[in-house]
């Protein structure tokens, strides 16, 4: 795989964050795999369905997500690892922080 594939993977990552901030769970849900789960910085693990539901009900509200670093490492023709670092301003179950 070349730079085109890496650029596409980075764009999907950026789309994920843009949809999250926009609260667009329809586009976010379509982007994410059925087996997706979110691990919060607190260690809490949420299923895709529960996370999207919490966004819809404003239990989780994302105000901004600023990219600081992103790196893609191709594993083979069908797999890659993406490591991204962002500053996210969010209200999670009533507590807001970055």
XYZ file of N, CA and C in Angstrom:
294
model
N 0.834 -1.184 0.000
C 0.000 0.000 0.000
C 0.872 1.240 0.000
N 0.339 2.273 -0.598
C 1.122 3.488 -0.697
C 0.501 4.658 0.024
N 0.965 5.818 -0.342
C 0.531 7.046 0.309
C -0.954 7.323 0.130
N -1.543 6.907 -1.000
C -2.976 7.119 -1.211
C -3.806 6.398 -0.148
N -3.449 5.168 0.159
C -4.170 4.404 1.166
C -3.984 5.017 2.542
N -2.782 5.433 2.850
C -2.519 6.070 4.143
C -3.318 7.364 4.272
N -3.372 8.146 3.213
C -4.131 9.395 3.228
C -5.620 9.115 3.429
N -6.135 8.058 2.815
C -7.550 7.700 2.972
C -7.848 7.287 4.406
N -6.956 6.545 5.023
C -7.133 6.121 6.414
C -7.140 7.338 7.334
N -6.226 8.264 7.116
C -6.187 9.492 7.924
C -7.476 10.282 7.732
N -7.979 10.349 6.504
C -9.222 11.081 6.258
C -10.397 10.441 6.990
N -10.453 9.128 7.030
C -11.516 8.449 7.768
C -11.433 8.763 9.261
N -10.233 8.809 9.786
C -10.018 9.184 11.191
C -10.511 10.610 11.438
N -10.197 11.504 10.540
C -10.645 12.895 10.676
C -12.162 12.994 10.545
N -12.745 12.207 9.638
C -14.199 12.172 9.504
C -14.846 11.706 10.808
N -14.275 10.667 11.392
C -14.769 10.137 12.672
C -14.861 11.266 13.694
N -13.812 12.039 13.835
C -13.793 13.121 14.818
C -14.739 14.256 14.441
N -14.848 14.563 13.163
C -15.762 15.611 12.706
C -17.211 15.215 12.989
N -17.572 13.964 12.705
C -18.934 13.494 12.959
C -19.229 13.467 14.464
N -18.232 13.110 15.246
C -18.384 13.064 16.696
C -18.718 14.461 17.233
N -17.965 15.472 16.807
C -18.202 16.844 17.258
C -19.544 17.359 16.747
N -19.906 16.978 15.539
C -21.186 17.410 14.965
C -22.372 16.674 15.591
N -22.089 15.603 16.330
C -23.168 14.795 16.896
C -23.934 14.027 15.840
N -23.292 13.768 14.708
C -23.932 13.080 13.584
C -23.752 11.572 13.752
N -24.613 10.977 14.564
C -24.467 9.550 14.859
C -24.835 8.668 13.669
N -25.600 9.197 12.736
C -25.926 8.418 11.531
C -24.648 8.193 10.710
N -23.914 9.270 10.429
C -22.666 9.133 9.662
C -21.596 8.418 10.478
N -21.531 8.714 11.758
C -20.545 8.060 12.622
C -20.811 6.559 12.686
N -22.066 6.187 12.854
C -22.420 4.769 12.915
C -22.108 4.033 11.625
N -22.328 4.695 10.482
C -22.031 4.076 9.192
C -20.526 3.911 8.988
N -19.750 4.788 9.581
C -18.298 4.748 9.428
C -17.662 3.632 10.261
N -18.241 3.350 11.417
C -17.628 2.427 12.373
C -18.077 0.984 12.162
N -17.155 0.072 12.362
C -17.423 -1.356 12.285
C -18.429 -1.771 13.363
N -19.196 -2.799 13.094
C -20.178 -3.291 14.066
C -19.521 -3.696 15.381
N -18.272 -4.127 15.335
C -17.553 -4.560 16.542
C -16.799 -3.430 17.230
N -16.960 -2.206 16.748
C -16.289 -1.060 17.352
C -16.672 -0.932 18.828
N -15.704 -0.583 19.629
C -15.966 -0.202 21.014
C -15.035 0.953 21.354
N -15.489 1.796 22.231
C -14.734 2.974 22.624
C -14.184 2.762 24.021
N -12.897 3.025 24.185
C -12.277 2.990 25.503
C -11.978 4.441 25.884
N -12.688 4.933 26.879
C -12.504 6.307 27.332
C -11.209 6.435 28.118
N -10.758 7.666 28.280
C -9.520 7.899 29.024
C -9.645 7.455 30.478
N -10.870 7.289 30.972
C -11.098 6.790 32.333
C -10.972 5.275 32.400
N -10.920 4.631 31.226
C -10.879 3.178 31.161
C -12.242 2.560 30.888
N -13.302 3.358 30.947
C -14.642 2.856 30.668
C -14.718 2.390 29.212
N -15.312 1.221 28.998
C -15.465 0.665 27.659
C -16.949 0.710 27.291
N -17.224 1.227 26.093
C -18.602 1.290 25.608
C -18.711 0.630 24.248
N -19.825 -0.054 24.042
C -20.126 -0.608 22.725
C -20.457 0.535 21.778
N -20.387 0.259 20.502
C -20.762 1.248 19.491
C -22.177 1.742 19.742
N -23.114 0.816 19.933
C -24.521 1.176 20.127
C -24.695 2.083 21.335
N -24.076 1.767 22.458
C -24.229 2.566 23.684
C -23.586 3.938 23.516
N -22.431 3.980 22.882
C -21.745 5.260 22.680
C -22.584 6.182 21.798
N -23.083 5.660 20.686
C -23.910 6.477 19.800
C -25.187 6.934 20.504
N -25.758 6.062 21.311
C -26.949 6.434 22.081
C -26.631 7.572 23.052
N -25.492 7.504 23.722
C -25.095 8.558 24.655
C -24.850 9.887 23.940
N -24.361 9.834 22.712
C -24.205 11.069 21.925
C -25.585 11.618 21.566
N -26.488 10.752 21.122
C -27.840 11.180 20.749
C -28.588 11.815 21.913
N -28.402 11.288 23.111
C -29.121 11.794 24.281
C -28.344 12.891 25.011
N -27.223 13.301 24.436
C -26.375 14.375 24.993
C -25.744 14.001 26.333
N -25.705 12.697 26.643
C -24.935 12.257 27.804
C -23.449 12.454 27.534
N -23.108 12.409 26.248
C -21.751 12.699 25.791
C -21.871 13.745 24.703
N -21.245 14.874 24.939
C -21.319 15.982 23.999
C -19.898 16.445 23.701
N -19.527 16.411 22.435
C -18.177 16.780 22.014
C -18.222 18.171 21.386
N -17.476 19.110 21.968
C -17.488 20.501 21.523
C -16.402 20.781 20.485
N -15.259 20.136 20.640
C -14.176 20.292 19.671
C -13.232 19.103 19.786
N -12.470 18.894 18.711
C -11.481 17.821 18.673
C -10.344 18.305 17.779
N -9.236 18.642 18.403
C -8.114 19.243 17.696
C -6.990 18.223 17.543
N -6.637 17.952 16.303
C -5.592 16.968 16.016
C -4.224 17.504 16.412
N -3.457 16.662 17.100
C -2.092 17.011 17.460
C -1.073 16.142 16.745
N -1.427 14.882 16.537
C -0.505 13.966 15.887
C -1.295 12.786 15.342
N -0.913 12.319 14.176
C -1.527 11.124 13.608
C -0.460 10.370 12.815
N -0.451 9.051 13.012
C 0.538 8.211 12.338
C -0.151 6.935 11.865
N 0.110 6.557 10.625
C -0.437 5.328 10.055
C 0.724 4.395 9.753
N 0.569 3.153 10.170
C 1.558 2.130 9.837
C 0.825 1.000 9.132
N 1.180 0.785 7.875
C 0.557 -0.278 7.098
C 1.093 -1.631 7.578
N 0.183 -2.576 7.837
C 0.570 -3.912 8.272
C 0.666 -4.857 7.077
N -0.272 -4.718 6.153
C -0.289 -5.500 4.923
C -1.243 -4.798 3.961
N -1.646 -5.476 2.890
C -2.508 -4.846 1.887
C -3.928 -4.550 2.385
N -4.319 -5.116 3.535
C -5.691 -4.963 4.019
C -5.788 -4.474 5.454
N -4.660 -4.200 6.087
C -4.683 -3.789 7.493
C -3.668 -2.687 7.744
N -4.061 -1.811 8.655
C -3.170 -0.726 9.069
C -3.463 -0.390 10.518
N -2.488 0.162 11.188
C -2.664 0.715 12.529
C -2.602 2.216 12.410
N -3.552 2.899 13.052
C -3.534 4.349 13.125
C -3.463 4.725 14.592
N -2.512 5.588 14.908
C -2.403 6.134 16.258
C -2.584 7.632 16.136
N -3.623 8.133 16.800
C -3.915 9.555 16.740
C -3.967 10.156 18.124
N -3.487 11.371 18.230
C -3.557 12.121 19.481
C -4.340 13.403 19.207
N -5.325 13.665 20.050
C -6.188 14.835 19.886
C -6.478 15.449 21.247
N -6.762 16.729 21.241
C -7.301 17.416 22.413
C -8.802 17.510 22.178
N -9.584 16.854 23.011
C -11.028 16.795 22.844
C -11.690 17.523 24.008
N -12.495 18.521 23.684
C -13.298 19.243 24.665
C -14.656 18.569 24.683
N -14.984 17.938 25.814
C -16.210 17.147 25.866
C -16.862 17.221 27.231
N -18.165 17.038 27.213
C -18.950 16.867 28.428
C -19.389 15.409 28.454
N -18.905 14.677 29.443
C -19.188 13.250 29.555
C -19.986 13.020 30.822
N -21.245 12.661 30.651
C -22.151 12.432 31.789
C -22.128 13.595 32.774
N -22.105 14.821 32.239
C -22.213 16.022 33.054
C -20.917 16.702 33.414
N -19.795 16.031 33.290
C -18.506 16.643 33.614
C -17.778 17.053 32.347
N -17.448 18.341 32.271
C -16.768 18.835 31.055
C -15.277 19.030 31.328
N -14.476 18.595 30.349
C -13.028 18.724 30.460
C -12.411 18.553 29.082
N -11.110 18.804 28.997
C -10.352 18.593 27.765
C -9.371 17.471 28.002
